[in-house]
mmCIF file with all atom_site columns, C-alpha atoms in Angstrom:
data_model
loop_
_atom_site.group_PDB
_atom_site.id
_atom_site.type_symbol
_atom_site.label_atom_id
_atom_site.label_alt_id
_atom_site.label_comp_id
_atom_site.label_asym_id
_atom_site.label_entity_id
_atom_site.label_seq_id
_atom_site.pdbx_PDB_ins_code
_atom_site.Cartn_x
_atom_site.Cartn_y
_atom_site.Cartn_z
_atom_site.occupancy
_atom_site.B_iso_or_equiv
_atom_site.pdbx_formal_charge
_atom_site.auth_seq_id
_atom_site.auth_comp_id
_atom_site.auth_asym_id
_atom_site.auth_atom_id
_atom_site.pdbx_PDB_model_num
ATOM 1   C CA . MET A 1 1   ? 64.502 -52.516 65.723 1.00 73.00 ? 867 MET A CA 1
ATOM 2   C CA . ASP A 1 2   ? 63.533 -56.025 64.655 1.00 85.00 ? 868 ASP A CA 1
ATOM 3   C CA . MET A 1 3   ? 60.258 -57.009 62.930 1.00 82.00 ? 869 MET A CA 1
ATOM 4   C CA . PRO A 1 4   ? 58.464 -58.421 65.993 1.00 81.00 ? 870 PRO A CA 1
ATOM 5   C CA . GLU A 1 5   ? 59.208 -55.232 67.947 1.00 87.00 ? 871 GLU A CA 1
ATOM 6   C CA . LEU A 1 6   ? 58.025 -53.082 65.027 1.00 84.00 ? 872 LEU A CA 1
ATOM 7   C CA . ARG A 1 7   ? 54.785 -55.077 64.770 1.00 86.00 ? 873 ARG A CA 1
ATOM 8   C CA . GLU A 1 8   ? 54.206 -54.731 68.505 1.00 89.00 ? 874 GLU A CA 1
ATOM 9   C CA . ARG A 1 9   ? 54.665 -50.965 68.364 1.00 91.00 ? 875 ARG A CA 1
ATOM 10  C CA . LEU A 1 10  ? 52.414 -50.715 65.335 1.00 91.00 ? 876 LEU A CA 1
ATOM 11  C CA . MET A 1 11  ? 49.725 -52.711 67.154 1.00 94.00 ? 877 MET A CA 1
ATOM 12  C CA . VAL A 1 12  ? 49.874 -50.374 70.166 1.00 94.00 ? 878 VAL A CA 1
ATOM 13  C CA . VAL A 1 13  ? 49.337 -47.374 67.887 1.00 95.00 ? 879 VAL A CA 1
ATOM 14  C CA . PHE A 1 14  ? 46.598 -49.201 65.984 1.00 97.00 ? 880 PHE A CA 1
ATOM 15  C CA . ILE A 1 15  ? 44.690 -50.056 69.163 1.00 97.00 ? 881 ILE A CA 1
ATOM 16  C CA . GLU A 1 16  ? 44.758 -46.410 70.252 1.00 97.00 ? 882 GLU A CA 1
ATOM 17  C CA . GLU A 1 17  ? 43.547 -45.291 66.809 1.00 96.00 ? 883 GLU A CA 1
ATOM 18  C CA . LEU A 1 18  ? 40.817 -47.920 66.967 1.00 97.00 ? 884 LEU A CA 1
ATOM 19  C CA . HIS A 1 19  ? 39.720 -46.681 70.378 1.00 97.00 ? 885 HIS A CA 1
ATOM 20  C CA . GLU A 1 20  ? 39.513 -43.103 69.116 1.00 97.00 ? 886 GLU A CA 1
ATOM 21  C CA . CYS A 1 21  ? 37.657 -43.986 65.913 1.00 96.00 ? 887 CYS A CA 1
ATOM 22  C CA . VAL A 1 22  ? 35.167 -46.239 67.700 1.00 97.00 ? 888 VAL A CA 1
ATOM 23  C CA . GLY A 1 23  ? 34.332 -43.372 70.052 1.00 97.00 ? 889 GLY A CA 1
ATOM 24  C CA . ASP A 1 24  ? 33.918 -41.008 67.099 1.00 97.00 ? 890 ASP A CA 1
ATOM 25  C CA . MET A 1 25  ? 31.710 -43.473 65.222 1.00 97.00 ? 891 MET A CA 1
ATOM 26  C CA . ASP A 1 26  ? 29.557 -44.041 68.288 1.00 97.00 ? 892 ASP A CA 1
ATOM 27  C CA . ARG A 1 27  ? 29.030 -40.290 68.775 1.00 97.00 ? 893 ARG A CA 1
ATOM 28  C CA . HIS A 1 28  ? 28.220 -39.766 65.093 1.00 96.00 ? 894 HIS A CA 1
ATOM 29  C CA . LEU A 1 29  ? 25.656 -42.583 65.134 1.00 97.00 ? 895 LEU A CA 1
ATOM 30  C CA . GLN A 1 30  ? 23.996 -41.191 68.257 1.00 96.00 ? 896 GLN A CA 1
ATOM 31  C CA . SER A 1 31  ? 23.902 -37.726 66.699 1.00 95.00 ? 897 SER A CA 1
ATOM 32  C CA . LEU A 1 32  ? 22.296 -39.115 63.545 1.00 94.00 ? 898 LEU A CA 1
ATOM 33  C CA . LEU A 1 33  ? 19.378 -40.298 65.656 1.00 91.00 ? 899 LEU A CA 1
ATOM 34  C CA . GLN A 1 34  ? 19.006 -36.944 67.382 1.00 92.00 ? 900 GLN A CA 1
ATOM 35  C CA . ASN A 1 35  ? 19.443 -34.531 64.492 1.00 80.00 ? 901 ASN A CA 1
ATOM 36  C CA . PRO A 1 36  ? 16.859 -34.433 61.698 1.00 84.00 ? 902 PRO A CA 1
ATOM 37  C CA . GLU A 1 37  ? 18.490 -31.472 59.893 1.00 92.00 ? 903 GLU A CA 1
ATOM 38  C CA . PRO A 1 38  ? 19.622 -32.710 56.442 1.00 92.00 ? 904 PRO A CA 1
ATOM 39  C CA . GLN A 1 39  ? 22.906 -30.783 56.318 1.00 94.00 ? 905 GLN A CA 1
ATOM 40  C CA . VAL A 1 40  ? 23.947 -32.012 59.748 1.00 94.00 ? 906 VAL A CA 1
ATOM 41  C CA . ARG A 1 41  ? 23.003 -35.594 58.855 1.00 93.00 ? 907 ARG A CA 1
ATOM 42  C CA . GLU A 1 42  ? 25.145 -35.401 55.702 1.00 94.00 ? 908 GLU A CA 1
ATOM 43  C CA . MET A 1 43  ? 28.081 -34.084 57.707 1.00 95.00 ? 909 MET A CA 1
ATOM 44  C CA . LEU A 1 44  ? 27.699 -36.904 60.247 1.00 95.00 ? 910 LEU A CA 1
ATOM 45  C CA . LYS A 1 45  ? 27.589 -39.545 57.504 1.00 96.00 ? 911 LYS A CA 1
ATOM 46  C CA . ASN A 1 46  ? 30.730 -38.028 55.989 1.00 96.00 ? 912 ASN A CA 1
ATOM 47  C CA . GLU A 1 47  ? 32.441 -38.170 59.386 1.00 97.00 ? 913 GLU A CA 1
ATOM 48  C CA . LEU A 1 48  ? 31.440 -41.835 59.716 1.00 97.00 ? 914 LEU A CA 1
ATOM 49  C CA . TYR A 1 49  ? 32.959 -42.471 56.301 1.00 97.00 ? 915 TYR A CA 1
ATOM 50  C CA . ARG A 1 50  ? 36.219 -40.746 57.275 1.00 97.00 ? 916 ARG A CA 1
ATOM 51  C CA . ALA A 1 51  ? 36.501 -42.787 60.467 1.00 97.00 ? 917 ALA A CA 1
ATOM 52  C CA . ALA A 1 52  ? 35.856 -46.049 58.577 1.00 97.00 ? 918 ALA A CA 1
ATOM 53  C CA . HIS A 1 53  ? 38.399 -45.044 55.921 1.00 97.00 ? 919 HIS A CA 1
ATOM 54  C CA . LYS A 1 54  ? 41.015 -44.230 58.545 1.00 97.00 ? 920 LYS A CA 1
ATOM 55  C CA . MET A 1 55  ? 40.453 -47.556 60.338 1.00 97.00 ? 921 MET A CA 1
ATOM 56  C CA . LYS A 1 56  ? 40.519 -49.537 57.090 1.00 97.00 ? 922 LYS A CA 1
ATOM 57  C CA . GLY A 1 57  ? 43.970 -48.190 56.269 1.00 96.00 ? 923 GLY A CA 1
ATOM 58  C CA . ALA A 1 58  ? 45.253 -48.608 59.814 1.00 96.00 ? 924 ALA A CA 1
ATOM 59  C CA . ALA A 1 59  ? 43.928 -52.182 59.990 1.00 97.00 ? 925 ALA A CA 1
ATOM 60  C CA . ASN A 1 60  ? 45.662 -52.963 56.718 1.00 95.00 ? 926 ASN A CA 1
ATOM 61  C CA . ALA A 1 61  ? 48.972 -51.620 58.050 1.00 92.00 ? 927 ALA A CA 1
ATOM 62  C CA . ALA A 1 62  ? 48.570 -53.483 61.357 1.00 94.00 ? 928 ALA A CA 1
ATOM 63  C CA . GLN A 1 63  ? 47.499 -56.654 59.525 1.00 93.00 ? 929 GLN A CA 1
ATOM 64  C CA . VAL A 1 64  ? 44.097 -57.053 61.183 1.00 96.00 ? 930 VAL A CA 1
ATOM 65  C CA . PRO A 1 65  ? 41.961 -58.357 58.260 1.00 96.00 ? 931 PRO A CA 1
ATOM 66  C CA . PRO A 1 66  ? 38.588 -58.649 60.075 1.00 97.00 ? 932 PRO A CA 1
ATOM 67  C CA . ILE A 1 67  ? 38.638 -54.949 60.954 1.00 97.00 ? 933 ILE A CA 1
ATOM 68  C CA . GLU A 1 68  ? 39.889 -53.965 57.510 1.00 97.00 ? 934 GLU A CA 1
ATOM 69  C CA . ARG A 1 69  ? 37.065 -55.930 55.818 1.00 96.00 ? 935 ARG A CA 1
ATOM 70  C CA . LEU A 1 70  ? 34.371 -54.521 58.089 1.00 97.00 ? 936 LEU A CA 1
ATOM 71  C CA . CYS A 1 71  ? 35.564 -50.952 57.612 1.00 97.00 ? 937 CYS A CA 1
ATOM 72  C CA . ARG A 1 72  ? 35.666 -51.488 53.841 1.00 97.00 ? 938 ARG A CA 1
ATOM 73  C CA . GLN A 1 73  ? 32.036 -52.667 53.999 1.00 97.00 ? 939 GLN A CA 1
ATOM 74  C CA . MET A 1 74  ? 31.130 -49.601 56.058 1.00 97.00 ? 940 MET A CA 1
ATOM 75  C CA . GLN A 1 75  ? 32.777 -47.344 53.485 1.00 97.00 ? 941 GLN A CA 1
ATOM 76  C CA . ASP A 1 76  ? 31.021 -49.037 50.569 1.00 97.00 ? 942 ASP A CA 1
ATOM 77  C CA . ILE A 1 77  ? 27.642 -48.724 52.251 1.00 97.00 ? 943 ILE A CA 1
ATOM 78  C CA . LEU A 1 78  ? 28.216 -45.077 53.149 1.00 97.00 ? 944 LEU A CA 1
ATOM 79  C CA . ILE A 1 79  ? 29.154 -44.371 49.521 1.00 97.00 ? 945 ILE A CA 1
ATOM 80  C CA . SER A 1 80  ? 25.873 -45.942 48.396 1.00 97.00 ? 946 SER A CA 1
ATOM 81  C CA . VAL A 1 81  ? 24.027 -43.803 50.977 1.00 96.00 ? 947 VAL A CA 1
ATOM 82  C CA . ARG A 1 82  ? 25.826 -40.673 49.765 1.00 94.00 ? 948 ARG A CA 1
ATOM 83  C CA . ASP A 1 83  ? 25.007 -41.526 46.139 1.00 95.00 ? 949 ASP A CA 1
ATOM 84  C CA . GLY A 1 84  ? 21.315 -42.046 46.938 1.00 93.00 ? 950 GLY A CA 1
ATOM 85  C CA . GLN A 1 85  ? 21.287 -45.793 46.277 1.00 96.00 ? 951 GLN A CA 1
ATOM 86  C CA . ARG A 1 86  ? 20.472 -46.539 49.940 1.00 95.00 ? 952 ARG A CA 1
ATOM 87  C CA . THR A 1 87  ? 19.027 -44.631 52.844 1.00 93.00 ? 953 THR A CA 1
ATOM 88  C CA . MET A 1 88  ? 20.303 -44.547 56.398 1.00 93.00 ? 954 MET A CA 1
ATOM 89  C CA . ASP A 1 89  ? 17.098 -46.048 57.777 1.00 93.00 ? 955 ASP A CA 1
ATOM 90  C CA . ASP A 1 90  ? 16.647 -47.622 61.210 1.00 94.00 ? 956 ASP A CA 1
ATOM 91  C CA . GLY A 1 91  ? 17.772 -51.054 59.980 1.00 95.00 ? 957 GLY A CA 1
ATOM 92  C CA . LEU A 1 92  ? 20.990 -49.758 58.452 1.00 96.00 ? 958 LEU A CA 1
ATOM 93  C CA . HIS A 1 93  ? 21.626 -47.554 61.477 1.00 96.00 ? 959 HIS A CA 1
ATOM 94  C CA . SER A 1 94  ? 21.252 -50.630 63.683 1.00 97.00 ? 960 SER A CA 1
ATOM 95  C CA . GLN A 1 95  ? 23.782 -52.519 61.548 1.00 97.00 ? 961 GLN A CA 1
ATOM 96  C CA . PHE A 1 96  ? 26.252 -49.656 61.977 1.00 97.00 ? 962 PHE A CA 1
ATOM 97  C CA . VAL A 1 97  ? 25.699 -49.793 65.734 1.00 97.00 ? 963 VAL A CA 1
ATOM 98  C CA . ASP A 1 98  ? 26.444 -53.536 65.564 1.00 97.00 ? 964 ASP A CA 1
ATOM 99  C CA . ALA A 1 99  ? 29.610 -52.787 63.584 1.00 97.00 ? 965 ALA A CA 1
ATOM 100 C CA . VAL A 1 100 ? 30.778 -50.306 66.230 1.00 98.00 ? 966 VAL A CA 1
ATOM 101 C CA . THR A 1 101 ? 30.033 -52.895 68.925 1.00 97.00 ? 967 THR A CA 1
ATOM 102 C CA . PHE A 1 102 ? 32.153 -55.415 66.990 1.00 97.00 ? 968 PHE A CA 1
ATOM 103 C CA . LEU A 1 103 ? 34.990 -52.889 66.688 1.00 97.00 ? 969 LEU A CA 1
ATOM 104 C CA . ARG A 1 104 ? 34.832 -52.144 70.408 1.00 97.00 ? 970 ARG A CA 1
ATOM 105 C CA . ALA A 1 105 ? 34.955 -55.875 71.222 1.00 97.00 ? 971 ALA A CA 1
ATOM 106 C CA . SER A 1 106 ? 37.851 -56.271 68.780 1.00 97.00 ? 972 SER A CA 1
ATOM 107 C CA . GLU A 1 107 ? 39.739 -53.536 70.593 1.00 97.00 ? 973 GLU A CA 1
ATOM 108 C CA . ALA A 1 108 ? 39.346 -55.426 73.868 1.00 96.00 ? 974 ALA A CA 1
ATOM 109 C CA . LEU A 1 109 ? 40.554 -58.649 72.239 1.00 96.00 ? 975 LEU A CA 1
ATOM 110 C CA . LEU A 1 110 ? 43.577 -56.938 70.717 1.00 97.00 ? 976 LEU A CA 1
ATOM 111 C CA . ARG A 1 111 ? 44.487 -55.283 74.032 1.00 95.00 ? 977 ARG A CA 1
ATOM 112 C CA . ASN A 1 112 ? 44.564 -58.781 75.542 1.00 95.00 ? 978 ASN A CA 1
ATOM 113 C CA . GLY A 1 113 ? 46.722 -60.202 72.761 1.00 92.00 ? 979 GLY A CA 1
ATOM 114 C CA . HIS A 1 114 ? 43.936 -61.999 70.887 1.00 94.00 ? 980 HIS A CA 1
ATOM 115 C CA . ALA A 1 115 ? 42.843 -61.660 67.281 1.00 91.00 ? 981 ALA A CA 1
ATOM 116 C CA . PRO A 1 116 ? 39.281 -60.546 66.491 1.00 94.00 ? 982 PRO A CA 1
ATOM 117 C CA . THR A 1 117 ? 36.955 -62.891 64.682 1.00 89.00 ? 983 THR A CA 1
ATOM 118 C CA . SER A 1 118 ? 35.128 -62.017 61.484 1.00 89.00 ? 984 SER A CA 1
ATOM 119 C CA . GLY A 1 119 ? 32.506 -59.279 61.447 1.00 88.00 ? 985 GLY A CA 1
ATOM 120 C CA . ASP A 1 120 ? 31.468 -60.158 57.899 1.00 86.00 ? 986 ASP A CA 1
ATOM 121 C CA . SER A 1 121 ? 27.927 -61.129 58.880 1.00 90.00 ? 987 SER A CA 1
ATOM 122 C CA . ILE A 1 122 ? 27.017 -57.676 60.220 1.00 94.00 ? 988 ILE A CA 1
ATOM 123 C CA . PHE A 1 123 ? 26.136 -56.250 56.818 1.00 92.00 ? 989 PHE A CA 1
ATOM 124 C CA . GLY A 1 124 ? 25.654 -59.641 55.151 1.00 77.00 ? 990 GLY A CA 1
#
């Protein structure tokens, strides 16, 4: 298998992973709005972190820097939330919704053979 074929196969797998993680992130964000129980909220934030971590690594392997950078930002913010330096308030929740929207749009671009643009301004 030559390099271009390997990259193409890797991209197909990456797009499917992206689709799955975006769906997971979307569900976790919706659940955060609906569930005031502290233990459940912590679990949902941890699940968001895991999805962002998974996508960061996959984006690195597939060489999709805009998604890797955004997922790294998501991870960093979720660490600061976990450590009590930030709270998952309505404004931050809205930014995460915007990030998921960006990831969903990036998936569509990648499926059509286009590269996503930067999502750096979402948490900027």
